[in-house]
Tab-separated table of C-alpha atoms in Angstrom:
chain	number	residue	atom	x	y	z
A	1	UNK	CA	-8.501	-28.482	-15.750
A	2	UNK	CA	-4.653	-27.583	-16.023
A	3	UNK	CA	-3.757	-26.778	-19.947
A	4	UNK	CA	-0.111	-26.559	-20.960
A	5	UNK	CA	0.349	-25.588	-24.698
A	6	UNK	CA	4.017	-26.081	-26.457
A	7	UNK	CA	4.153	-22.995	-28.830
A	8	UNK	CA	6.182	-22.217	-32.011
A	9	UNK	CA	6.348	-18.596	-31.843
A	10	UNK	CA	2.370	-18.183	-31.376
A	11	UNK	CA	1.552	-21.338	-32.951
A	12	UNK	CA	0.603	-24.539	-30.586
A	13	UNK	CA	2.225	-27.616	-31.407
A	14	UNK	CA	1.161	-29.884	-28.734
A	15	UNK	CA	-1.228	-29.616	-25.791
A	16	UNK	CA	-1.169	-31.369	-22.519
A	17	UNK	CA	-4.350	-31.513	-20.092
A	18	UNK	CA	-4.220	-32.322	-16.345
A	19	UNK	CA	-7.776	-32.948	-14.476
A	20	UNK	CA	-6.325	-34.608	-11.396
A	21	UNK	CA	-2.501	-34.189	-11.182
A	22	UNK	CA	-0.956	-32.237	-8.558
A	23	UNK	CA	2.394	-32.595	-9.756
A	24	UNK	CA	3.377	-32.460	-13.262
A	25	UNK	CA	7.297	-33.048	-14.100
A	26	UNK	CA	9.008	-31.586	-17.321
A	27	UNK	CA	12.182	-32.556	-18.937
A	28	UNK	CA	13.951	-34.818	-21.209
A	29	UNK	CA	13.495	-37.982	-19.318
A	30	UNK	CA	11.131	-40.468	-20.467
A	31	UNK	CA	9.518	-40.549	-16.963
A	32	UNK	CA	8.395	-36.947	-17.007
A	33	UNK	CA	4.840	-36.066	-17.389
A	34	UNK	CA	5.676	-33.772	-20.361
A	35	UNK	CA	8.688	-35.154	-22.233
A	36	UNK	CA	10.374	-32.737	-24.328
A	37	UNK	CA	13.483	-35.039	-25.475
A	38	UNK	CA	14.351	-33.181	-28.435
A	39	UNK	CA	15.848	-30.110	-26.834
A	40	UNK	CA	19.606	-30.479	-25.624
A	41	UNK	CA	19.222	-27.205	-23.435
A	42	UNK	CA	16.305	-28.871	-21.386
A	43	UNK	CA	17.497	-31.021	-18.336
A	44	UNK	CA	16.631	-34.556	-17.799
A	45	UNK	CA	14.419	-33.150	-15.052
A	46	UNK	CA	14.147	-29.646	-15.465
A	47	UNK	CA	11.314	-28.140	-13.913
A	48	UNK	CA	8.208	-29.332	-11.760
A	49	UNK	CA	4.671	-27.714	-11.346
A	50	UNK	CA	2.934	-28.262	-8.117
A	51	UNK	CA	-0.672	-27.333	-7.152
A	52	UNK	CA	-0.986	-25.669	-3.638
A	53	UNK	CA	-4.340	-25.156	-2.645
A	54	UNK	CA	-5.588	-24.439	-6.257
A	55	UNK	CA	-2.436	-22.439	-6.793
A	56	UNK	CA	0.163	-23.548	-9.247
A	57	UNK	CA	3.757	-23.021	-8.152
A	58	UNK	CA	6.728	-23.829	-10.636
A	59	UNK	CA	10.097	-24.930	-9.400
A	60	UNK	CA	13.124	-24.967	-11.933
A	61	UNK	CA	15.782	-27.536	-11.540
A	62	UNK	CA	17.528	-27.024	-14.833
A	63	UNK	CA	20.911	-26.042	-15.651
A	64	UNK	CA	19.977	-23.776	-18.174
A	65	UNK	CA	17.429	-21.989	-16.395
A	66	UNK	CA	13.611	-21.693	-16.208
A	67	UNK	CA	11.882	-18.576	-16.912
A	68	UNK	CA	8.366	-17.447	-16.152
A	69	UNK	CA	6.912	-14.423	-18.247
A	70	UNK	CA	10.748	-13.736	-19.193
A	71	UNK	CA	12.081	-13.562	-15.696
A	72	UNK	CA	14.485	-16.120	-14.329
A	73	UNK	CA	12.998	-18.145	-11.182
A	74	UNK	CA	13.968	-20.940	-8.884
A	75	UNK	CA	10.428	-21.166	-7.852
A	76	UNK	CA	7.533	-19.125	-8.067
A	77	UNK	CA	3.558	-18.885	-8.060
A	78	UNK	CA	2.369	-19.066	-11.521
A	79	UNK	CA	-0.388	-16.099	-12.458
A	80	UNK	CA	-3.011	-16.806	-14.835
A	81	UNK	CA	-2.288	-17.481	-18.746
A	82	UNK	CA	1.542	-17.256	-17.886
A	83	UNK	CA	4.293	-18.268	-20.243
A	84	UNK	CA	7.144	-20.846	-19.269
A	85	UNK	CA	10.274	-21.128	-20.858
A	86	UNK	CA	12.569	-23.821	-20.407
A	87	UNK	CA	16.227	-22.787	-20.828
A	88	UNK	CA	17.411	-19.374	-22.763
A	89	UNK	CA	16.034	-20.161	-26.333
A	90	UNK	CA	14.458	-23.538	-25.273
A	91	UNK	CA	10.746	-24.872	-25.585
A	92	UNK	CA	7.987	-22.382	-24.402
A	93	UNK	CA	4.865	-23.718	-22.618
A	94	UNK	CA	1.674	-21.660	-22.421
A	95	UNK	CA	0.091	-21.881	-18.911
A	96	UNK	CA	-3.861	-21.781	-18.567
A	97	UNK	CA	-5.693	-22.993	-15.436
A	98	UNK	CA	-9.551	-23.222	-15.024
A	99	UNK	CA	-10.396	-24.088	-11.154
A	100	UNK	CA	-13.043	-26.388	-10.576
A	101	UNK	CA	-16.546	-25.000	-9.531
A	102	UNK	CA	-16.704	-23.758	-5.900
A	103	UNK	CA	-18.219	-26.387	-3.726
A	104	UNK	CA	-20.274	-25.347	-0.984
A	105	UNK	CA	-19.791	-21.823	-1.051
A	106	UNK	CA	-20.876	-19.975	1.888
A	107	UNK	CA	-24.612	-18.969	1.844
A	108	UNK	CA	-24.824	-17.356	5.235
A	109	UNK	CA	-26.745	-14.023	5.195
A	110	UNK	CA	-26.351	-10.980	7.399
A	111	UNK	CA	-22.735	-10.594	6.806
A	112	UNK	CA	-21.754	-6.730	7.146
A	113	UNK	CA	-21.174	-5.288	3.589
A	114	UNK	CA	-17.494	-4.366	4.582
A	115	UNK	CA	-16.868	-8.068	5.914
A	116	UNK	CA	-13.873	-9.795	4.232
A	117	UNK	CA	-14.816	-13.000	6.014
A	118	UNK	CA	-18.082	-14.674	6.948
A	119	UNK	CA	-18.924	-13.908	10.663
A	120	UNK	CA	-20.670	-17.581	10.794
A	121	UNK	CA	-18.181	-19.894	9.216
A	122	UNK	CA	-14.945	-17.945	8.386
A	123	UNK	CA	-15.132	-18.580	4.663
A	124	UNK	CA	-13.721	-15.584	2.554
A	125	UNK	CA	-16.530	-13.636	0.928
A	126	UNK	CA	-14.282	-12.649	-2.051
A	127	UNK	CA	-13.312	-14.612	-4.889
A	128	UNK	CA	-10.028	-13.483	-6.593
A	129	UNK	CA	-10.401	-11.017	-9.542
A	130	UNK	CA	-7.016	-11.915	-10.980
A	131	UNK	CA	-3.466	-13.481	-9.816
A	132	UNK	CA	-0.574	-11.294	-10.012
A	133	UNK	CA	2.553	-13.527	-9.081
A	134	UNK	CA	1.487	-14.607	-5.658
A	135	UNK	CA	-1.111	-11.938	-4.983
A	136	UNK	CA	-4.835	-12.703	-5.249
A	137	UNK	CA	-6.715	-9.628	-6.162
A	138	UNK	CA	-9.912	-9.481	-3.873
A	139	UNK	CA	-11.459	-5.795	-4.649
A	140	UNK	CA	-10.339	-2.312	-5.540
A	141	UNK	CA	-10.004	-0.224	-2.087
A	142	UNK	CA	-9.415	2.979	-4.008
A	143	UNK	CA	-8.225	5.088	-7.001
A	144	UNK	CA	-6.018	8.126	-7.379
A	145	UNK	CA	-4.264	10.180	-9.806
A	146	UNK	CA	-0.996	7.953	-9.624
A	147	UNK	CA	-2.581	4.477	-8.867
A	148	UNK	CA	-5.169	2.117	-7.867
A	149	UNK	CA	-5.190	0.282	-4.635
A	150	UNK	CA	-6.335	-3.297	-4.111
A	151	UNK	CA	-7.311	-5.674	-1.275
A	152	UNK	CA	-5.063	-8.816	-1.992
A	153	UNK	CA	-4.375	-12.197	-0.297
A	154	UNK	CA	-0.694	-13.232	-0.307
A	155	UNK	CA	-0.912	-16.622	-1.035
A	156	UNK	CA	2.674	-17.702	-0.306
A	157	UNK	CA	2.003	-16.078	3.210
A	158	UNK	CA	-1.497	-16.619	3.702
A	159	UNK	CA	-2.338	-12.994	4.927
A	160	UNK	CA	-4.101	-9.888	3.555
A	161	UNK	CA	-2.167	-7.021	1.883
A	162	UNK	CA	-2.495	-3.666	0.167
A	163	UNK	CA	-1.402	-4.178	-3.423
A	164	UNK	CA	-0.986	-0.594	-5.038
A	165	UNK	CA	-0.610	-0.451	-8.876
A	166	UNK	CA	0.426	2.608	-11.014
A	167	UNK	CA	-2.166	3.500	-13.397
A	168	UNK	CA	-1.704	2.993	-16.921
A	169	UNK	CA	-1.609	6.503	-18.065
A	170	UNK	CA	0.906	7.212	-15.494
A	171	UNK	CA	3.221	4.773	-16.473
A	172	UNK	CA	3.766	6.786	-19.736
A	173	UNK	CA	5.100	9.605	-17.576
A	174	UNK	CA	8.977	9.203	-16.316
A	175	UNK	CA	8.342	11.505	-13.177
A	176	UNK	CA	5.499	9.210	-11.841
A	177	UNK	CA	7.748	6.193	-12.259
A	178	UNK	CA	10.263	8.216	-10.278
A	179	UNK	CA	7.859	9.009	-7.633
A	180	UNK	CA	6.293	5.377	-7.489
A	181	UNK	CA	9.915	3.970	-7.315
A	182	UNK	CA	10.990	6.389	-4.644
A	183	UNK	CA	7.814	5.249	-2.402
A	184	UNK	CA	8.870	1.706	-2.772
A	185	UNK	CA	12.446	2.314	-1.708
A	186	UNK	CA	11.655	4.688	1.121
A	187	UNK	CA	9.023	2.422	2.572
A	188	UNK	CA	11.211	-0.333	2.305
A	189	UNK	CA	13.939	1.453	4.563
A	190	UNK	CA	11.581	2.344	7.382
A	191	UNK	CA	10.584	0.683	10.539
A	192	UNK	CA	8.011	2.247	12.821
A	193	UNK	CA	4.868	0.878	14.370
A	194	UNK	CA	2.946	4.147	13.044
A	195	UNK	CA	3.998	3.221	9.251
A	196	UNK	CA	2.556	0.356	7.179
A	197	UNK	CA	5.300	-2.523	6.542
A	198	UNK	CA	6.661	-2.821	2.938
A	199	UNK	CA	6.747	-6.457	1.701
A	200	UNK	CA	7.433	-6.363	-2.041
A	201	UNK	CA	7.979	-3.949	-5.008
A	202	UNK	CA	8.007	-5.655	-8.704
A	203	UNK	CA	6.992	-4.887	-12.166
A	204	UNK	CA	4.584	-7.627	-13.806
A	205	UNK	CA	3.416	-7.459	-17.741
A	206	UNK	CA	4.611	-3.775	-17.968
A	207	UNK	CA	2.533	-2.558	-14.704
A	208	UNK	CA	4.505	-1.821	-11.478
A	209	UNK	CA	3.343	-2.745	-8.105
A	210	UNK	CA	3.908	-2.069	-4.448
A	211	UNK	CA	2.765	-4.614	-1.702
A	212	UNK	CA	2.443	-3.375	1.807
A	213	UNK	CA	0.808	-3.959	5.029
A	214	UNK	CA	-3.143	-3.707	5.266
A	215	UNK	CA	-3.917	-1.474	8.107
A	216	UNK	CA	-7.489	-2.465	9.726
A	217	UNK	CA	-9.111	0.601	10.813
A	218	UNK	CA	-10.654	3.941	9.698
A	219	UNK	CA	-8.941	7.116	8.879
A	220	UNK	CA	-9.795	10.160	10.736
A	221	UNK	CA	-11.723	11.760	8.027
A	222	UNK	CA	-13.996	8.887	8.015
A	223	UNK	CA	-13.892	8.612	11.716
A	224	UNK	CA	-15.397	11.957	11.948
A	225	UNK	CA	-18.200	11.326	9.247
A	226	UNK	CA	-18.901	8.224	11.244
A	227	UNK	CA	-18.696	9.287	14.960
A	228	UNK	CA	-18.709	13.232	14.889
A	229	UNK	CA	-16.129	15.568	16.388
A	230	UNK	CA	-13.458	13.723	18.389
A	231	UNK	CA	-13.345	14.592	22.289
A	232	UNK	CA	-10.384	16.951	22.923
A	233	UNK	CA	-8.208	14.434	25.109
A	234	UNK	CA	-8.550	11.785	22.539
A	235	UNK	CA	-7.683	14.239	19.724
A	236	UNK	CA	-4.493	15.299	21.737
A	237	UNK	CA	-3.497	11.939	22.325
A	238	UNK	CA	-3.518	11.010	18.489
A	239	UNK	CA	-1.696	14.377	17.606
A	240	UNK	CA	1.071	13.152	20.234
A	241	UNK	CA	1.235	9.941	18.326
A	242	UNK	CA	1.385	11.776	15.053
A	243	UNK	CA	4.503	13.717	16.387
A	244	UNK	CA	6.152	10.425	17.087
A	245	UNK	CA	5.628	9.444	13.780
A	246	UNK	CA	6.738	12.624	11.956
A	247	UNK	CA	9.897	12.793	14.638
A	248	UNK	CA	11.045	9.389	13.266
A	249	UNK	CA	10.688	10.579	9.715
A	250	UNK	CA	12.241	13.997	10.307
A	251	UNK	CA	15.340	12.378	12.380
A	252	UNK	CA	16.299	10.136	9.584
A	253	UNK	CA	19.389	10.868	7.529
A	254	UNK	CA	18.501	12.358	5.152
A	255	UNK	CA	15.578	13.663	6.860
A	256	UNK	CA	12.045	12.578	5.110
A	257	UNK	CA	9.066	15.195	4.849
A	258	UNK	CA	5.869	13.503	4.192
A	259	UNK	CA	4.082	16.450	2.411
A	260	UNK	CA	0.465	15.043	2.854
A	261	UNK	CA	-0.330	14.800	6.400
A	262	UNK	CA	-4.303	15.222	6.421
A	263	UNK	CA	-6.905	13.342	7.951
A	264	UNK	CA	-7.711	11.009	5.404
A	265	UNK	CA	-4.076	9.697	5.409
A	266	UNK	CA	-4.038	8.983	9.222
A	267	UNK	CA	-5.648	5.435	10.094
A	268	UNK	CA	-6.840	4.761	13.585
A	269	UNK	CA	-5.753	0.831	13.798
A	270	UNK	CA	-8.627	-1.133	14.954
A	271	UNK	CA	-7.984	-2.773	18.376
A	272	UNK	CA	-5.286	-0.700	19.791
A	273	UNK	CA	-6.521	2.561	18.355
A	274	UNK	CA	-3.063	3.761	17.426
A	275	UNK	CA	-2.475	6.114	14.438
A	276	UNK	CA	-0.580	4.841	11.518
A	277	UNK	CA	0.343	7.439	8.841
A	278	UNK	CA	-0.405	6.439	5.193
A	279	UNK	CA	0.336	7.145	1.527
A	280	UNK	CA	4.176	7.959	1.141
A	281	UNK	CA	3.637	8.811	-2.929
A	282	UNK	CA	4.436	12.446	-2.056
A	283	UNK	CA	7.561	11.970	0.454
A	284	UNK	CA	10.599	13.822	-0.218
A	285	UNK	CA	14.157	13.655	1.190
A	286	UNK	CA	15.578	16.805	2.462
A	287	UNK	CA	18.493	17.970	0.187
A	288	UNK	CA	17.285	16.720	-3.195
A	289	UNK	CA	16.273	19.429	-5.988
A	290	UNK	CA	12.925	21.538	-4.933
A	291	UNK	CA	10.054	20.120	-6.989
A	292	UNK	CA	6.684	20.821	-7.787
A	293	UNK	CA	3.475	21.892	-5.215
A	294	UNK	CA	2.293	18.660	-3.655
A	295	UNK	CA	-0.290	18.691	-0.773
A	296	UNK	CA	-3.841	19.180	0.298
A	297	UNK	CA	-5.792	22.185	0.335
A	298	UNK	CA	-5.971	24.140	3.948
A	299	UNK	CA	-3.138	21.686	5.066
A	300	UNK	CA	-0.043	22.717	3.202
A	301	UNK	CA	2.385	25.105	4.893
A	302	UNK	CA	3.291	28.492	2.623
A	303	UNK	CA	6.806	27.286	1.627
A	304	UNK	CA	5.356	24.007	0.582
A	305	UNK	CA	3.171	25.785	-1.784
A	306	UNK	CA	6.181	27.237	-3.332
A	307	UNK	CA	7.770	23.929	-3.732
A	308	UNK	CA	10.248	24.207	-0.970
A	309	UNK	CA	9.131	21.729	1.874
A	310	UNK	CA	10.868	21.202	5.218
A	311	UNK	CA	10.189	19.196	8.389
A	312	UNK	CA	8.143	22.216	9.813
A	313	UNK	CA	5.965	21.945	6.831
A	314	UNK	CA	4.795	18.400	8.202
A	315	UNK	CA	4.302	20.181	11.489
A	316	UNK	CA	2.235	22.921	9.929
A	317	UNK	CA	-0.578	20.308	8.841
A	318	UNK	CA	-1.026	19.083	12.418
A	319	UNK	CA	-2.746	22.245	13.396
A	320	UNK	CA	-5.596	22.065	10.472
A	321	UNK	CA	-5.616	18.614	11.404
A	322	UNK	CA	-6.551	19.092	14.960
A	323	UNK	CA	-9.034	21.788	14.145
A	324	UNK	CA	-10.686	19.458	11.703
A	325	UNK	CA	-11.153	16.812	14.504
A	326	UNK	CA	-12.455	18.924	16.903
A	327	UNK	CA	-14.942	20.543	14.553
A	328	UNK	CA	-15.586	18.612	11.550
A	329	UNK	CA	-15.200	21.688	9.438
A	330	UNK	CA	-12.716	21.824	6.367
A	331	UNK	CA	-9.611	23.948	7.335
A	332	UNK	CA	-10.099	26.569	4.492
A	333	UNK	CA	-12.718	28.341	6.576
A	334	UNK	CA	-10.309	29.349	9.317
A	335	UNK	CA	-7.761	31.065	6.998
A	336	UNK	CA	-7.836	34.936	7.539
A	337	UNK	CA	-5.781	37.703	5.710
A	338	UNK	CA	-3.183	39.357	8.046
A	339	UNK	CA	-1.171	42.181	6.496
A	340	UNK	CA	-1.837	40.510	3.136
A	341	UNK	CA	-0.766	37.167	4.376
A	342	UNK	CA	-3.182	34.239	4.825
A	343	UNK	CA	-2.760	32.965	8.372
A	344	UNK	CA	-4.551	30.121	10.012
A	345	UNK	CA	-6.964	31.675	12.577
A	346	UNK	CA	-8.622	29.622	15.425
A	347	UNK	CA	-10.041	32.535	17.533
A	348	UNK	CA	-13.546	31.381	16.419
A	349	UNK	CA	-13.248	27.876	17.632
A	350	UNK	CA	-14.988	27.035	20.700
A	351	UNK	CA	-13.841	25.473	23.642
A	352	UNK	CA	-9.967	26.205	23.019
A	353	UNK	CA	-8.030	27.094	25.865
A	354	UNK	CA	-5.370	29.971	25.342
A	355	UNK	CA	-2.741	27.827	25.843
A	356	UNK	CA	-3.703	25.324	23.234
A	357	UNK	CA	-4.778	28.264	20.709
A	358	UNK	CA	-1.240	29.545	21.013
A	359	UNK	CA	0.266	25.923	20.202
A	360	UNK	CA	-1.733	25.785	16.973
A	361	UNK	CA	-1.105	29.434	15.998
A	362	UNK	CA	2.643	28.671	16.649
A	363	UNK	CA	2.528	25.583	14.536
A	364	UNK	CA	0.691	27.324	11.594
A	365	UNK	CA	2.682	30.472	11.540
A	366	UNK	CA	3.344	31.584	7.936
A	367	UNK	CA	7.098	31.939	8.600
A	368	UNK	CA	9.060	28.831	9.407
A	369	UNK	CA	11.345	30.537	11.978
A	370	UNK	CA	8.122	31.465	13.955
A	371	UNK	CA	6.938	27.983	14.382
A	372	UNK	CA	8.265	24.893	16.467
A	373	UNK	CA	11.794	23.507	15.827
A	374	UNK	CA	10.614	19.715	15.978
A	375	UNK	CA	8.176	17.118	16.483
A	376	UNK	CA	9.328	16.682	20.027
A	377	UNK	CA	8.631	20.175	20.917
A	378	UNK	CA	5.150	19.984	19.556
A	379	UNK	CA	4.419	16.695	21.322
A	380	UNK	CA	5.668	18.203	24.918
A	381	UNK	CA	3.520	21.106	24.018
A	382	UNK	CA	0.309	19.072	23.290
A	383	UNK	CA	1.091	16.808	26.311
A	384	UNK	CA	1.149	20.159	28.502
A	385	UNK	CA	-2.251	21.091	27.298
A	386	UNK	CA	-3.489	17.580	27.792
A	387	UNK	CA	-2.250	17.534	31.292
A	388	UNK	CA	-4.046	20.966	31.941
A	389	UNK	CA	-7.168	19.767	30.535
A	390	UNK	CA	-7.257	16.815	32.766
A	391	UNK	CA	-6.629	18.765	35.749
A	392	UNK	CA	-9.354	20.990	35.358
A	393	UNK	CA	-12.213	20.509	37.942
A	394	UNK	CA	-15.551	18.803	37.021
């Protein structure tokens, strides 16, 4: 049942209900379903509301504009309990829709707990929790200090996406707004197969959102927990891929430093098992003022700890990431004091060749000048280790 209520301030003046209509026209002309002939600002055929697979879309035709929740639109999906206004200062209609009870809901059993669709009939197993613009929120994927990440369906495209929302407490902090806006702006400018695609960013009812590609797979931290340590050849292949992603970021103008490279932010895409770098909330452009310390314990370079990250800071994190894949151990247990300076030491890691040990130690040298200069050089070093490993006699 669709209900449209004409408001005076917050006082209802009149109500229209539609149970079976798919198209509802609004305007001054007498053949509209909702006739508002008392207001000169309203056009004869001002707006039209259409039902599309139990989602309602408003299309504005009026010369003086059509507004949805205070935002002028040409056409848009209508979120729940939205407010439509016809023309500046014109009539306001409260929108409320109650969908009919779901018929023939899937009752198949034995679906995996993580399944999004029934493996027997293909029906979606999650009912939308809420509608935010055209995005149907299905479930919460995770929650961090900055924001909450949802699995959502873009009804206009018919595809699943990730919708990230800034947490309410962070919304009161100007710096948090700056970081969230920077993440959206930077993601929108990137184009690489190892980085999630940007779709949209917007503010709705005072909350800020970012819509991006859903990458199907597991992150490397989950991979190790589920499958155990990673074979050396596969781990080196992934590190070469990571170098390609970081080389792309560091080669931009201005260069970008991710600042949060770690196994939990590296997704193995299902199907092709290619690596995707996630979470650009900490990304920083080289040349901007130094900031506060951001990074994960054990993966962060000394200069990043001091709030002075550079491209080599991202390369530093590759060393602890590789050792985690090969051992399953947190990287902090491999730090040793060397003349009062913490150094990442892999001498105790079994199975490392001298060649690979040297690569890791160069990656994680305390001084930036002692490390590799760029990601391409690191990739070549890993490729040389991989070639030597494959060439070993069985």
